[in-house]
CSV table of C-alpha atoms in Angstrom, one decimal:
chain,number,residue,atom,x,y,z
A,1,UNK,CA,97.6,-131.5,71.8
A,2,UNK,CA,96.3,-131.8,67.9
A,3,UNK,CA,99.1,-130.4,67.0
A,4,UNK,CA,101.5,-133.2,68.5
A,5,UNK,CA,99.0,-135.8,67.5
A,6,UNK,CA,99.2,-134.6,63.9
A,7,UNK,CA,103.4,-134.6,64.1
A,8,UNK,CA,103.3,-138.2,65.5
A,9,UNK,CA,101.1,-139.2,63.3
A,10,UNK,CA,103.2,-137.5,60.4
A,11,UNK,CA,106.5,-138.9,61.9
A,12,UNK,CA,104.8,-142.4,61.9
A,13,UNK,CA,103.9,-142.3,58.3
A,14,UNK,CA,107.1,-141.2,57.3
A,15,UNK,CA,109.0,-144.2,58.9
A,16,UNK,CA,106.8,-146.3,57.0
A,17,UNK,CA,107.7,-144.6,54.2
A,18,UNK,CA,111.2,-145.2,54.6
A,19,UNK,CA,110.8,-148.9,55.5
A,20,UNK,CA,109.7,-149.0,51.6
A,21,UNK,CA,113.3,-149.9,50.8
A,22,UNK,CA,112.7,-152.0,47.5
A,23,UNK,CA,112.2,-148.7,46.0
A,24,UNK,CA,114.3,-146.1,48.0
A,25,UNK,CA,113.6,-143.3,45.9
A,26,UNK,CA,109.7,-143.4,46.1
A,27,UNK,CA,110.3,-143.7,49.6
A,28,UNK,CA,112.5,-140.5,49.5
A,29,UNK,CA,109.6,-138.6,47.7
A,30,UNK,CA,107.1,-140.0,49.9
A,31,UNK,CA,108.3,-138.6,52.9
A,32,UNK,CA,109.1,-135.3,51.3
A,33,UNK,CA,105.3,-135.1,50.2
A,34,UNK,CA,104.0,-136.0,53.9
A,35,UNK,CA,106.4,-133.0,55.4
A,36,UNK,CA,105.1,-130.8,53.1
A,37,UNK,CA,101.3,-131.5,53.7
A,38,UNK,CA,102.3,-131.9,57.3
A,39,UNK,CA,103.5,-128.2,57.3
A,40,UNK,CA,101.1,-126.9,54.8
A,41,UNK,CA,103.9,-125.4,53.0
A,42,UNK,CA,104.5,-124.5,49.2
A,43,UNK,CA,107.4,-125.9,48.2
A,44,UNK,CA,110.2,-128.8,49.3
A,45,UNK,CA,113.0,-130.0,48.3
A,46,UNK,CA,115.6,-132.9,48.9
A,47,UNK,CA,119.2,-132.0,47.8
A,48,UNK,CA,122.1,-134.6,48.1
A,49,UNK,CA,125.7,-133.9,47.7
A,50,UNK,CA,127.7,-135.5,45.0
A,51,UNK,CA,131.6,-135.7,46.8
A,52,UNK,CA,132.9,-135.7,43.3
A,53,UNK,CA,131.5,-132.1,42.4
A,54,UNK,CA,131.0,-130.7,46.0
A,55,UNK,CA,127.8,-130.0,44.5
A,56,UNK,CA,124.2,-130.1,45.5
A,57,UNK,CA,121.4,-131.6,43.2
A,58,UNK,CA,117.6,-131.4,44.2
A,59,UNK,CA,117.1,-135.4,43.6
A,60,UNK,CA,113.2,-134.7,44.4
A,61,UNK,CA,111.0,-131.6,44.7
A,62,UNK,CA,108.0,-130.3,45.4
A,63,UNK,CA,106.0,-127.2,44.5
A,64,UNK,CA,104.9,-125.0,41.4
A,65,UNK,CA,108.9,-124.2,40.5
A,66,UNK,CA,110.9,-126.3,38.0
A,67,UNK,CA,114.4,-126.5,39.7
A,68,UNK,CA,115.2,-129.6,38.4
A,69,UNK,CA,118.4,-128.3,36.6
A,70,UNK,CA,120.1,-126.1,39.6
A,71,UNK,CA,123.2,-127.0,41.3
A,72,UNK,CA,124.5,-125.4,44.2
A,73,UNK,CA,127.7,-125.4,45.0
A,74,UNK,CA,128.2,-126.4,49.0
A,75,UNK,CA,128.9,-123.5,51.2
A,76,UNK,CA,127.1,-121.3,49.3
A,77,UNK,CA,123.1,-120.1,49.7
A,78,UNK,CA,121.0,-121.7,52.4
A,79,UNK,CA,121.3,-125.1,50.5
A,80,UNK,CA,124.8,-125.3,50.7
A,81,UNK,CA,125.4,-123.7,54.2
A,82,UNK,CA,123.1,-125.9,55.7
A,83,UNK,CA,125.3,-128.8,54.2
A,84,UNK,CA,128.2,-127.5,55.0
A,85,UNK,CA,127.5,-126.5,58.6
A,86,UNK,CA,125.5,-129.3,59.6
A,87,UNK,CA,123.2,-126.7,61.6
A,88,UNK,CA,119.5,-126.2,60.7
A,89,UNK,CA,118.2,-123.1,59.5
A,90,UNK,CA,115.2,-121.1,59.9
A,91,UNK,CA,114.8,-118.3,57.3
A,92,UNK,CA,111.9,-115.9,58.5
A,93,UNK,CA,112.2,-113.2,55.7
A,94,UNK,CA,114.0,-113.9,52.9
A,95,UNK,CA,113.7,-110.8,51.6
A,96,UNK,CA,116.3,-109.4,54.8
A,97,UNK,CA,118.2,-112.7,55.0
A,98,UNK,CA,121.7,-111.9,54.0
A,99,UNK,CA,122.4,-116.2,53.7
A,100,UNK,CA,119.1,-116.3,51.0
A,101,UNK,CA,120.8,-115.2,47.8
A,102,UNK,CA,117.6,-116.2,45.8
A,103,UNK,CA,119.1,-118.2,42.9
A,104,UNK,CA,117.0,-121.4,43.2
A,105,UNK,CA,113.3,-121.2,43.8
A,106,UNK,CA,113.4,-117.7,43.4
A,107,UNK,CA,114.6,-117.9,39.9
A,108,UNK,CA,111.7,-120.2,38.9
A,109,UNK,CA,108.8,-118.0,39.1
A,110,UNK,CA,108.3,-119.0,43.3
A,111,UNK,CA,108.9,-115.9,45.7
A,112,UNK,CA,110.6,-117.3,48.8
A,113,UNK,CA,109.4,-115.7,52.0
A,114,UNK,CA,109.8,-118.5,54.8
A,115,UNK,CA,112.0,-121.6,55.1
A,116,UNK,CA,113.6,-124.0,57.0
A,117,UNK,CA,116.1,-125.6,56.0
A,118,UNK,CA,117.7,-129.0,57.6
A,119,UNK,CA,120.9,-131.6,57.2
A,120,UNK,CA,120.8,-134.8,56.0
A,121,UNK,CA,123.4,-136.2,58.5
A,122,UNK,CA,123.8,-140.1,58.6
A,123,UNK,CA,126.6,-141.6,61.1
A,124,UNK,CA,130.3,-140.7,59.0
A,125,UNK,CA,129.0,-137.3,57.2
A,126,UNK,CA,126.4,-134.7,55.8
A,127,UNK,CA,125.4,-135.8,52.3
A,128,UNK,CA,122.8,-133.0,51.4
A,129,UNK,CA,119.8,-131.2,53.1
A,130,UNK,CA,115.8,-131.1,53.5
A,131,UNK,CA,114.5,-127.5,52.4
A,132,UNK,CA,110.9,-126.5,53.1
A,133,UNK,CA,109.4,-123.1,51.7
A,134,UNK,CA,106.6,-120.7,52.4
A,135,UNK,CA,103.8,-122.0,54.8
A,136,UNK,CA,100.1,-121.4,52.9
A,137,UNK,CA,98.7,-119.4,55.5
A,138,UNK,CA,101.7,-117.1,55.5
A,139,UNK,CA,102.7,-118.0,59.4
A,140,UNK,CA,106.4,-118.4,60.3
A,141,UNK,CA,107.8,-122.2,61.0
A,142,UNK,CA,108.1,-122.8,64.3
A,143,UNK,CA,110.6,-125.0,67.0
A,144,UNK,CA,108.4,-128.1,66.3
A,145,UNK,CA,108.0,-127.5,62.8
A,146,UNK,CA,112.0,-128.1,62.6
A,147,UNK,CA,112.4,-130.9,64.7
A,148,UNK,CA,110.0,-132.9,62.8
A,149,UNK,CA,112.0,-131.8,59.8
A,150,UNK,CA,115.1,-132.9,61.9
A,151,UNK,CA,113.6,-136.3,62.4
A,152,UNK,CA,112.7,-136.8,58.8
A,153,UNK,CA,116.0,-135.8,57.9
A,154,UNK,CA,117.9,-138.1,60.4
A,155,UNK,CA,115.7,-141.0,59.5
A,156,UNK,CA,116.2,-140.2,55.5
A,157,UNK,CA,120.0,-140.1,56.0
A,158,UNK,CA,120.3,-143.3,57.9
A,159,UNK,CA,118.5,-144.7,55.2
A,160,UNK,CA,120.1,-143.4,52.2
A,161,UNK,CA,123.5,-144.3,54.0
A,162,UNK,CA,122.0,-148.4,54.7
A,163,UNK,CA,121.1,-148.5,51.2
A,164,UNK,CA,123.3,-146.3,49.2
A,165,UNK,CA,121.8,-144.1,47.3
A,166,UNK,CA,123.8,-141.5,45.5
A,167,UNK,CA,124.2,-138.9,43.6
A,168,UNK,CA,126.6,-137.9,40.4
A,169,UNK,CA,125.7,-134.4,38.8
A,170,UNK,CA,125.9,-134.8,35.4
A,171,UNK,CA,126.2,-131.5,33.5
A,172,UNK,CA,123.7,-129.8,32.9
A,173,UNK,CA,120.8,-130.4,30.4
A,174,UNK,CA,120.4,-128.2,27.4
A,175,UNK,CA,116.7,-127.0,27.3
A,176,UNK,CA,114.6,-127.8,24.4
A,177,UNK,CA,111.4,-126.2,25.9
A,178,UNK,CA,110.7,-123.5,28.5
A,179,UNK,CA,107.4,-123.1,30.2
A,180,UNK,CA,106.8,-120.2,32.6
A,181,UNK,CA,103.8,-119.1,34.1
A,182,UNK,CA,101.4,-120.7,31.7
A,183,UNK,CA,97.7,-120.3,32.1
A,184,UNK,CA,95.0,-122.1,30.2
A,185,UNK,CA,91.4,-120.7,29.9
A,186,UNK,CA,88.0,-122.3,28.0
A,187,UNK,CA,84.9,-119.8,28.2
A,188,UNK,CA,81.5,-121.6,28.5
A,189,UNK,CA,79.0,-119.2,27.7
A,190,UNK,CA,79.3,-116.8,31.1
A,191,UNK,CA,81.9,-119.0,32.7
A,192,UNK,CA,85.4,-119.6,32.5
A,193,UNK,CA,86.8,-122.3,32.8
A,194,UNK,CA,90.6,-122.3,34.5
A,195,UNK,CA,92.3,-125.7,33.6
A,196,UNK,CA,95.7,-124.4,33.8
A,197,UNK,CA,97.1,-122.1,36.5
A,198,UNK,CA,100.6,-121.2,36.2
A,199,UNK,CA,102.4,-124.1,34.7
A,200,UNK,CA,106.5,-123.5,35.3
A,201,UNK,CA,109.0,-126.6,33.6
A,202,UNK,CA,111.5,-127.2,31.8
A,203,UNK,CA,111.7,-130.0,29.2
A,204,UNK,CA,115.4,-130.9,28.3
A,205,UNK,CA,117.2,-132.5,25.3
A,206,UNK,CA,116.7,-136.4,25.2
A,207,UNK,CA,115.3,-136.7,27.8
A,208,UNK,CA,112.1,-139.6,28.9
A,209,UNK,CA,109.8,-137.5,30.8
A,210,UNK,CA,106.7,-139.0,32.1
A,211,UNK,CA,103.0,-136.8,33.1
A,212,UNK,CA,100.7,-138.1,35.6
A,213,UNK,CA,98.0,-137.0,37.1
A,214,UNK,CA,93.9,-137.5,37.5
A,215,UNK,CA,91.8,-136.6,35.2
A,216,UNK,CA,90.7,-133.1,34.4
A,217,UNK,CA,94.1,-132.2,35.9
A,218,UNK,CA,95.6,-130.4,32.4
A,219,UNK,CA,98.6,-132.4,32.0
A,220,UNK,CA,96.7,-133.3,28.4
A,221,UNK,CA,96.1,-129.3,27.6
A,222,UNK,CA,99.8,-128.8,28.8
A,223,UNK,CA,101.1,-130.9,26.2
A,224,UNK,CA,99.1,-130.0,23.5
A,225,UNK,CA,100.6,-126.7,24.5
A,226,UNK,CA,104.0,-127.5,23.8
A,227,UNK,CA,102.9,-129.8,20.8
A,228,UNK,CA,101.4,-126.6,19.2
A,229,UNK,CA,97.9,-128.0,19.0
A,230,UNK,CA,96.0,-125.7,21.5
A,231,UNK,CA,97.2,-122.0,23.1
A,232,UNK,CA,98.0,-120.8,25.7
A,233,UNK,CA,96.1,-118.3,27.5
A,234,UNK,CA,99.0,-116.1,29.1
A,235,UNK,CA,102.3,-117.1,30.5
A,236,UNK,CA,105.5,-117.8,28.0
A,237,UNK,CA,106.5,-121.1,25.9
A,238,UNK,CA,109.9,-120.9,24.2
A,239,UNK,CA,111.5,-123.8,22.4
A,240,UNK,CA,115.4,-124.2,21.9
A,241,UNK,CA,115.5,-120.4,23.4
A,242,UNK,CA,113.1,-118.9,20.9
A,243,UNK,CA,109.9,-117.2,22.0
A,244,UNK,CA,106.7,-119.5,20.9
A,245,UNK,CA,104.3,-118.1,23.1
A,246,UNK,CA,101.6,-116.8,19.8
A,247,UNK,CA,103.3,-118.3,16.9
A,248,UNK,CA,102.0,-117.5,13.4
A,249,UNK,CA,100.4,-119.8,11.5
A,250,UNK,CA,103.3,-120.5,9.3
A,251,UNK,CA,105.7,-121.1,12.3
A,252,UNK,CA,103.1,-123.3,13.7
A,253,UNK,CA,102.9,-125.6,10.9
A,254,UNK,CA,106.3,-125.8,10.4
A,255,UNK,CA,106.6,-126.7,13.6
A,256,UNK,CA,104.0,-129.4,13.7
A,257,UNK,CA,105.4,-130.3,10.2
A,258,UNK,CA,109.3,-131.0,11.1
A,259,UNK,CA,109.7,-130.7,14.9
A,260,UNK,CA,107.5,-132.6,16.8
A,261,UNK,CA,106.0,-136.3,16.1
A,262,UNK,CA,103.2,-137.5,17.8
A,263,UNK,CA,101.8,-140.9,19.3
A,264,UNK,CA,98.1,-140.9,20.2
A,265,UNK,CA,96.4,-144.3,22.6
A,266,UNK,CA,94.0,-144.7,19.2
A,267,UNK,CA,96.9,-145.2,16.5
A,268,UNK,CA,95.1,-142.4,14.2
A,269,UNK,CA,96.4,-145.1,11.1
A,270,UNK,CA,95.1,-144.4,8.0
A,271,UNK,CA,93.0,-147.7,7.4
A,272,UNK,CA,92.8,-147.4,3.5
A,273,UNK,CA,96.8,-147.5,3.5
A,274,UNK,CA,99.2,-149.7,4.6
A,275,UNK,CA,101.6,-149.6,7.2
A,276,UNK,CA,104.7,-148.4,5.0
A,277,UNK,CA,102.0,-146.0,2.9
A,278,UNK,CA,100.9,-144.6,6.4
A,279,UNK,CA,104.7,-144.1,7.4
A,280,UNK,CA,105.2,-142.5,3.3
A,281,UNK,CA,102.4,-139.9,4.0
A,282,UNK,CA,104.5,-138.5,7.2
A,283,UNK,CA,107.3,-138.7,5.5
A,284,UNK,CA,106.0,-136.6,2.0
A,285,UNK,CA,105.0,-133.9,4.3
A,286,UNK,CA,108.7,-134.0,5.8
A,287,UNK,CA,111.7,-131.1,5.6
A,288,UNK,CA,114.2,-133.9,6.0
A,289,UNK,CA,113.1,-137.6,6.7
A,290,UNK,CA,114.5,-140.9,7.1
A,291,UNK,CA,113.5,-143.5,4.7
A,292,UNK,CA,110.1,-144.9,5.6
A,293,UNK,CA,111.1,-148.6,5.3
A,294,UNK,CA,114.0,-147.4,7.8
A,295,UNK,CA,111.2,-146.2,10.5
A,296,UNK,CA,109.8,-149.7,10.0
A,297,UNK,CA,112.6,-151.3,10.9
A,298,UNK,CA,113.5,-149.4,14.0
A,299,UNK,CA,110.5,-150.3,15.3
A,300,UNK,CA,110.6,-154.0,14.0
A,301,UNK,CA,107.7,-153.7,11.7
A,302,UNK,CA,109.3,-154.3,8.2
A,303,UNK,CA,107.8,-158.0,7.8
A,304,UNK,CA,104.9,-156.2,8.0
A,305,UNK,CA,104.7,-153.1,5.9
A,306,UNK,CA,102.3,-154.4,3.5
A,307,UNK,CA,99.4,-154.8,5.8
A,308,UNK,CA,96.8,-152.7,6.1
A,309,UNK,CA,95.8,-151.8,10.2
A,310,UNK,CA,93.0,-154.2,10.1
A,311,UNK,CA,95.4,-156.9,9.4
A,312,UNK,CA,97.6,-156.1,12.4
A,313,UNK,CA,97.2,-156.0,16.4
A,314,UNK,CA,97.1,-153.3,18.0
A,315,UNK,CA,100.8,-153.8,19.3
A,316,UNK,CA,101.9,-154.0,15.9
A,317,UNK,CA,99.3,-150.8,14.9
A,318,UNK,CA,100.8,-148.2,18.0
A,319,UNK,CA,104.4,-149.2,16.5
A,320,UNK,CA,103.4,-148.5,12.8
A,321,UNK,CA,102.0,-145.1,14.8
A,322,UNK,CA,105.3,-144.6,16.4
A,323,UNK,CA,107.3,-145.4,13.0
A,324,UNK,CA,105.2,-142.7,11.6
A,325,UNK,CA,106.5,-140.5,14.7
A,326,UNK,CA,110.0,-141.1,14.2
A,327,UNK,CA,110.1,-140.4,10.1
A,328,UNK,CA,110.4,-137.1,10.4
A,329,UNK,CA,113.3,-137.1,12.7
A,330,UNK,CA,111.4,-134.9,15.3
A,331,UNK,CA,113.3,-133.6,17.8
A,332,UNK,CA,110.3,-134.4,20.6
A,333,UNK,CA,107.8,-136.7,20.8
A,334,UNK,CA,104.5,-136.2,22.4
A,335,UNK,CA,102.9,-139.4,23.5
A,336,UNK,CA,99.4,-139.1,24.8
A,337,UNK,CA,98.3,-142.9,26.6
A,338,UNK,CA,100.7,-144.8,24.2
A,339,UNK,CA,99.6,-148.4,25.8
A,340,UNK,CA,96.3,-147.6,27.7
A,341,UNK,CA,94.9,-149.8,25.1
A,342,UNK,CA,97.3,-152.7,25.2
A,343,UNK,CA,97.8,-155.6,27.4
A,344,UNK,CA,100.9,-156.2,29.7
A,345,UNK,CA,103.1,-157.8,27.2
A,346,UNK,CA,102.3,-155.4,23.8
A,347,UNK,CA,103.1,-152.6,26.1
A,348,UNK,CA,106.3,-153.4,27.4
A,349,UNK,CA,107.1,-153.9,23.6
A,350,UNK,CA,105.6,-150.9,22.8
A,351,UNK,CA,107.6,-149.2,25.9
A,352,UNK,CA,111.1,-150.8,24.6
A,353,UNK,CA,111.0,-148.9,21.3
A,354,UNK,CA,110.2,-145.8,23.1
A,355,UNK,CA,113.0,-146.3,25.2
A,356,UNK,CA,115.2,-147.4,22.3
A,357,UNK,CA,114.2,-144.1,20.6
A,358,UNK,CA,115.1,-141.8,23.6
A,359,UNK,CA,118.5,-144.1,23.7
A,360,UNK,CA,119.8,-144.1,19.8
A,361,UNK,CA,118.4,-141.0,18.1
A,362,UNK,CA,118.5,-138.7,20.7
A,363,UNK,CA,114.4,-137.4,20.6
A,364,UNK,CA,112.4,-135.7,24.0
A,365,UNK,CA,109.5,-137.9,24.7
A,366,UNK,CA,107.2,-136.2,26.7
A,367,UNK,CA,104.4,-139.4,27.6
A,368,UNK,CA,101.4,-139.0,29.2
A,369,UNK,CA,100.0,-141.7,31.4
A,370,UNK,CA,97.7,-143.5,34.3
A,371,UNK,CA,100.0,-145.8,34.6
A,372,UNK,CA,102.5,-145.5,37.5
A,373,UNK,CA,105.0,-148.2,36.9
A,374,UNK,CA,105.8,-146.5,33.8
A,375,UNK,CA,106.8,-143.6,35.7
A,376,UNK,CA,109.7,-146.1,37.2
A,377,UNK,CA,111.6,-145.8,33.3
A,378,UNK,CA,111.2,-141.9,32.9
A,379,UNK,CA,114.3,-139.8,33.5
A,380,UNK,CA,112.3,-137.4,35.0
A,381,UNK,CA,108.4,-137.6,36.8
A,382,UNK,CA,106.0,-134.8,36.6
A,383,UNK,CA,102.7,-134.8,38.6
A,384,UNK,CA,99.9,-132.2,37.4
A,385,UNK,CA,97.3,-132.0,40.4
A,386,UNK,CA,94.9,-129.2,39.6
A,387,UNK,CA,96.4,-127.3,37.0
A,388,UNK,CA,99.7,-127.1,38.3
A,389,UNK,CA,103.1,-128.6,38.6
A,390,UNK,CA,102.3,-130.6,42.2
A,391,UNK,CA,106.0,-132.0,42.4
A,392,UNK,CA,109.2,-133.3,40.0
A,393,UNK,CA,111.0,-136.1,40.7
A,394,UNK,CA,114.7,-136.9,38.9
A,395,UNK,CA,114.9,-140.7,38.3
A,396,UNK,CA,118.4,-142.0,39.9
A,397,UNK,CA,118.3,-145.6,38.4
A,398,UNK,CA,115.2,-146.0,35.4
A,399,UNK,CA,114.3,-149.3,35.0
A,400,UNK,CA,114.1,-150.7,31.6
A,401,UNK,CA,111.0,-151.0,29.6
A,402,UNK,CA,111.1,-155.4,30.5
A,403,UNK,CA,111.9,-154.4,34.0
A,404,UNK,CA,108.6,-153.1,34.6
A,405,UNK,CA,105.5,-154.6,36.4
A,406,UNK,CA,101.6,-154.8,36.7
């Protein structure tokens, strides 16, 4: 009897979910997240067929794997014979399973064991599947277990069909940095302190990628991780295919020096200097920068380059900080609370050049953030909960920076 009170009760929440439809997508990922708790599972994912391709694309997912990147073609592995079929699936042992061919979680540092696996089916045809991996406990799924995955599924497709959602796989995105199975460990006198616990994601090549999470979560150690400001404590980091897990010290200050810039919520502006001397000093230290007066001006700060940052706002001060980012022609930018300190209308300026940046030069901006309704302009969102990746989400449509609101 709980259990059929916990299923309605599940079911209920996910058709509110899906009456969300001024923001389909979250609605989507909503529902996904309530199955998953539902079931106490490990992983989800929903994957959607693009017609074009007669590929499948995980548009959201759930779970400690970054699959973000995987296509499957339909027909093939439980993904695509699900969507081919139309028929459920329940996959008791993987390892046994002759349909399980292992290519997607599997390959991403998650050992599949259980699964189902459902169709989206709306009224003219099947445009992609539900997938649901490993329950916590270690207990098989069960007939119930599926049909609420059924009616999530159903309800999903209906809606994706009213409001047309839709996928087109792009190629795929060349990696700039790999993280797999990254721990991080503080000792405290006798204790030690576990803040990350098997990271697994990929970062790609211009790409917007926004971090959230609560505090204390690690999302701030995991990118001063790949910044090269703190260590990991075991696990692998490799950037542009090349291992970076213990750099030396002359890799990592090369590194630091001509690959990565950095944006911090406090500025960090030299106050003695002014805003083009600020920018200079970057671009001294620089293997092969643009001109500073050039970073000024992509971020609309050349009328001011004279001023020192007690003469400016702090609008005008975070887009000295991000001129002094770009100089160096960094191929990723970490930004760590870029407009935590601003109000509503210096951030969506500050958030248009950031845009702008990911748009014309091509640059990886990695943000981290409290603020959800910048989330809505990332290509892809990241949640940390507890040291780990919690769940990805690929942006269909971003907003633009002036789209946003709060």
């Amino acid at each position: 009897m709980a259990e059929n009170k916990r299923f309605a009760k599940a079911s209920w929440a996910i058709m509110a979910q899906l009456l969300k439809v001024d923001n389909l997508e979250e609605a989507l990922s909503g529902s996904l997240e309530i199955i998953v708790k539902t079931l106490n599972s490990e992983a989800g994912a929903i994957w959607l067929l693009d017609p074009k391709t007669d590929r499948l694309s995980p548009v959201f997912h759930i779970g400690p794997a970054d699959i973000s990147n995987i296509s499957v073609e339909n027909g093939l592995g439980i993904e695509g014979i699900v969507t081919q079929t139309g028929k459920s699936v329940f996959v008791e042992d993987a390892a046994t399973d002759t349909r399980f061919d292992g290519t997607v979680f599997d390959d991403n540092d998650l050992v599949t064991k259980t699964m189902i696996c459902v169709p989206l089916n709306n009224t003219h045809d099947i445009i992609g599947c539900v997938q649901i991996v490993n329950k916590l406990d270690g207990t098989l799924y069960d007939e119930e277990e599926m049909q609420l995955c059924e009616r999530m599924a159903s309800l999903a497709a209906i809606t994706i069909d009213e409001k047309g959602l839709t996928v087109d796989l792009e190629e795929k995105k060349e990696i700039l940095a790999t993280l797999r199975n990254i721990t991080k460990e503080f000792q405290t006198g006798d204790t030690t302190l576990k803040v990350l616990k098997g990271i697994n994601l990929d970062v790609y090549k211009n790409e917007f990628i926004v971090v959230l999470g609560e505090s204390g979560c690690g999302k701030s150690t995991m990118m001063n991780i790949v910044g090269g400001m703190d260590f990991l404590t075991t696990g692998e980091l490799t950037i542009e295919g090349k291992d970076f897990s213990h750099p030396s010290d002359d890799e990592l200050t090369k590194f630091r020096r001509d690959y990565v810039g950095f944006i911090f919520q406090s500025y960090n502006l030299m106050p003695n200097l002014t805003a083009l001397e600020n920018v200079e000093f970057i671009a001294e230290l620089a293997q092969n920068p643009m001109s500073s007066k050039e970073a000024l001006a992509k971020v609309n700060m050349s009328q001011r380059e004279n001023n020192y940052p007690g003469q400016m706002s702090g609008g005008q001060q975070q887009r000295v900080s991000i001129a002094r980012a770009i100089v160096k022609r960094p191929k990723l930018i970490l930004a760590d609370e870029p407009t935590a300190a601003l109000d509503y209308t210096t951030s969506i300026e500050v958030l248009h050049t950031i845009e702008d940046i990911v748009k014309t030069q091509g640059t990886t901006v990695m943000m981290i953030t409290h603020n959800v309704e910048i989330a809505k302009m990332a290509d892809r969102v990241v949640k940390v909960r507890n040291g780990k990746i919690a769940s990805i989400k690929k942006n269909m449509h971003p907003l633009h920076a002036e789209d946003l609101i709060w």
